[in-house]
């Protein structure tokens, strides 16, 4: 009998030849379903307007960048939908999900498979109230502590804020790095190789700045979020927030 061939006798002794290897390959091919970019776009929102990503309604450069990134992932051979979503989230953060319950589900899934010896980012406090911020007096700031509670070096390589009025920087070993702000607003976004490496048990400072003059007509209560992206495999996007009441 030929290798890779199964000979089966059917009714009346008729020989039925099945090419074993070929049939298996065909079966595998049939099981691999291509992932469509159109199925991924609605999972995420634009950081500027908060609307689901839509290639037919691109509101800004940030939305275009994210759509292009999804397009680049779906053409990679062998990637499942979950793998594409996870890769996207590690780049743009859990906050980019449209469905916050889905974001929590993904975070729990990542935690289950995370190595015990890893960097662990810890921010404190979780929030800070700036109180009344006078537009006439201008920019105010506060500081958070960033610690590495893990057993591997913590590498911070990106900062983002939720509004153009808020910027943030890392201070490590007494030196303050560049300020970063809301994606798509151009503040130091051309810096591609910036990073801060914090050893186990080490710490840095996160400076947060709020400029009330960015929104001249705004008065009242506001919350602004700051995201730190790192190589912590579980909390790869950790956030703190500032609260304030903007007055004249």
mmCIF file of C-alpha atoms in Angstrom, residues 11-127:
data_model
loop_
_atom_site.group_PDB
_atom_site.id
_atom_site.type_symbol
_atom_site.label_atom_id
_atom_site.label_comp_id
_atom_site.label_asym_id
_atom_site.label_seq_id
_atom_site.Cartn_x
_atom_site.Cartn_y
_atom_site.Cartn_z
ATOM 1 C CA UNK A 11 -20.203 -1.962 -0.809
ATOM 2 C CA UNK A 12 -19.611 -4.922 -3.208
ATOM 3 C CA UNK A 13 -15.876 -4.752 -2.504
ATOM 4 C CA UNK A 14 -15.359 -1.424 -4.272
ATOM 5 C CA UNK A 15 -12.035 0.099 -3.241
ATOM 6 C CA UNK A 16 -12.227 3.667 -1.929
ATOM 7 C CA UNK A 17 -8.859 5.436 -1.775
ATOM 8 C CA UNK A 18 -8.410 8.215 0.773
ATOM 9 C CA UNK A 19 -5.282 10.349 0.644
ATOM 10 C CA UNK A 20 -4.709 10.586 4.390
ATOM 11 C CA UNK A 21 -2.235 13.458 4.568
ATOM 12 C CA UNK A 22 -4.053 15.533 1.988
ATOM 13 C CA UNK A 23 -7.397 15.102 3.682
ATOM 14 C CA UNK A 24 -5.924 16.203 7.017
ATOM 15 C CA UNK A 25 -4.417 19.310 5.439
ATOM 16 C CA UNK A 26 -7.737 20.154 3.839
ATOM 17 C CA UNK A 27 -9.468 19.720 7.175
ATOM 18 C CA UNK A 28 -6.996 22.002 8.922
ATOM 19 C CA UNK A 29 -7.371 24.623 6.243
ATOM 20 C CA UNK A 30 -11.124 24.526 6.590
ATOM 21 C CA UNK A 31 -10.861 25.100 10.347
ATOM 22 C CA UNK A 32 -8.700 28.230 10.032
ATOM 23 C CA UNK A 33 -11.069 31.099 9.467
ATOM 24 C CA UNK A 34 -9.583 34.443 8.399
ATOM 25 C CA UNK A 35 -10.103 37.340 10.799
ATOM 26 C CA UNK A 36 -11.797 40.342 9.216
ATOM 27 C CA UNK A 37 -10.720 43.846 10.152
ATOM 28 C CA UNK A 38 -14.379 44.867 10.041
ATOM 29 C CA UNK A 39 -14.997 42.537 12.993
ATOM 30 C CA UNK A 40 -12.230 44.198 15.025
ATOM 31 C CA UNK A 41 -12.912 47.924 14.419
ATOM 32 C CA UNK A 42 -16.136 48.129 16.486
ATOM 33 C CA UNK A 43 -14.411 46.607 19.533
ATOM 34 C CA UNK A 44 -12.441 49.837 20.061
ATOM 35 C CA UNK A 45 -13.085 53.566 20.246
ATOM 36 C CA UNK A 46 -11.290 56.655 19.025
ATOM 37 C CA UNK A 47 -9.379 58.335 21.904
ATOM 38 C CA UNK A 48 -10.600 61.772 20.820
ATOM 39 C CA UNK A 49 -14.339 61.407 20.265
ATOM 40 C CA UNK A 50 -15.020 58.097 22.005
ATOM 41 C CA UNK A 51 -16.866 56.663 18.990
ATOM 42 C CA UNK A 52 -16.198 53.133 17.628
ATOM 43 C CA UNK A 53 -13.483 52.978 14.999
ATOM 44 C CA UNK A 54 -14.935 53.244 11.502
ATOM 45 C CA UNK A 55 -12.794 53.415 8.341
ATOM 46 C CA UNK A 56 -15.687 55.156 6.574
ATOM 47 C CA UNK A 57 -15.854 57.899 9.197
ATOM 48 C CA UNK A 58 -12.329 58.789 10.319
ATOM 49 C CA UNK A 59 -12.405 61.771 12.649
ATOM 50 C CA UNK A 60 -8.701 62.278 13.366
ATOM 51 C CA UNK A 61 -5.147 61.048 12.919
ATOM 52 C CA UNK A 62 -5.355 58.876 16.029
ATOM 53 C CA UNK A 63 -8.343 56.977 14.629
ATOM 54 C CA UNK A 64 -6.535 56.469 11.307
ATOM 55 C CA UNK A 65 -3.439 55.166 13.094
ATOM 56 C CA UNK A 66 -5.469 52.619 15.033
ATOM 57 C CA UNK A 67 -7.368 51.476 11.958
ATOM 58 C CA UNK A 68 -4.099 51.048 10.075
ATOM 59 C CA UNK A 69 -2.680 49.017 12.961
ATOM 60 C CA UNK A 70 -5.664 46.664 12.941
ATOM 61 C CA UNK A 71 -5.273 46.278 9.180
ATOM 62 C CA UNK A 72 -1.626 45.315 9.670
ATOM 63 C CA UNK A 73 -2.519 42.665 12.255
ATOM 64 C CA UNK A 74 -5.309 40.880 10.378
ATOM 65 C CA UNK A 75 -3.014 40.113 7.433
ATOM 66 C CA UNK A 76 -0.486 38.330 9.643
ATOM 67 C CA UNK A 77 -0.848 34.585 9.075
ATOM 68 C CA UNK A 78 -2.149 32.437 11.899
ATOM 69 C CA UNK A 79 -3.321 35.172 14.283
ATOM 70 C CA UNK A 80 -6.668 34.531 15.944
ATOM 71 C CA UNK A 81 -9.139 37.272 16.797
ATOM 72 C CA UNK A 82 -8.216 37.097 20.478
ATOM 73 C CA UNK A 83 -4.509 37.383 19.648
ATOM 74 C CA UNK A 84 -5.141 40.423 17.456
ATOM 75 C CA UNK A 85 -7.227 42.089 20.155
ATOM 76 C CA UNK A 86 -4.595 41.376 22.806
ATOM 77 C CA UNK A 87 -1.816 42.774 20.609
ATOM 78 C CA UNK A 88 -3.858 45.896 19.946
ATOM 79 C CA UNK A 89 -4.693 46.378 23.631
ATOM 80 C CA UNK A 90 -1.043 46.060 24.667
ATOM 81 C CA UNK A 91 -0.249 48.929 22.316
ATOM 82 C CA UNK A 92 -3.216 51.231 22.973
ATOM 83 C CA UNK A 93 -4.411 50.122 26.400
ATOM 84 C CA UNK A 94 -7.463 48.560 28.007
ATOM 85 C CA UNK A 95 -9.163 51.937 28.005
ATOM 86 C CA UNK A 96 -9.434 51.699 24.218
ATOM 87 C CA UNK A 97 -12.139 49.003 24.492
ATOM 88 C CA UNK A 98 -15.683 50.137 23.754
ATOM 89 C CA UNK A 99 -17.030 47.606 26.252
ATOM 90 C CA UNK A 100 -15.418 48.069 29.691
ATOM 91 C CA UNK A 101 -16.609 44.623 30.819
ATOM 92 C CA UNK A 102 -14.668 43.107 27.938
ATOM 93 C CA UNK A 103 -11.604 45.063 29.043
ATOM 94 C CA UNK A 104 -11.842 43.510 32.505
ATOM 95 C CA UNK A 105 -12.308 40.050 31.018
ATOM 96 C CA UNK A 106 -9.145 40.416 28.949
ATOM 97 C CA UNK A 107 -7.183 41.674 31.937
ATOM 98 C CA UNK A 108 -8.234 38.643 33.992
ATOM 99 C CA UNK A 109 -7.279 36.311 31.144
ATOM 100 C CA UNK A 110 -3.814 37.875 30.972
ATOM 101 C CA UNK A 111 -3.355 37.619 34.746
ATOM 102 C CA UNK A 112 -4.029 33.880 34.694
ATOM 103 C CA UNK A 113 -1.035 33.208 32.442
ATOM 104 C CA UNK A 114 1.358 35.859 33.800
ATOM 105 C CA UNK A 115 4.733 34.636 35.139
ATOM 106 C CA UNK A 116 5.338 34.911 38.864
ATOM 107 C CA UNK A 117 8.685 36.627 38.368
ATOM 108 C CA UNK A 118 7.708 39.771 36.522
ATOM 109 C CA UNK A 119 7.768 43.549 36.834
ATOM 110 C CA UNK A 120 4.817 44.914 38.793
ATOM 111 C CA UNK A 121 3.883 48.573 38.431
ATOM 112 C CA UNK A 122 2.254 50.297 41.405
ATOM 113 C CA UNK A 123 0.985 53.888 41.424
ATOM 114 C CA UNK A 124 -0.018 55.916 44.441
ATOM 115 C CA UNK A 125 -2.227 57.637 45.183
ATOM 116 C CA UNK A 126 -4.871 56.391 42.746
ATOM 117 C CA UNK A 127 -6.279 59.910 42.432
#
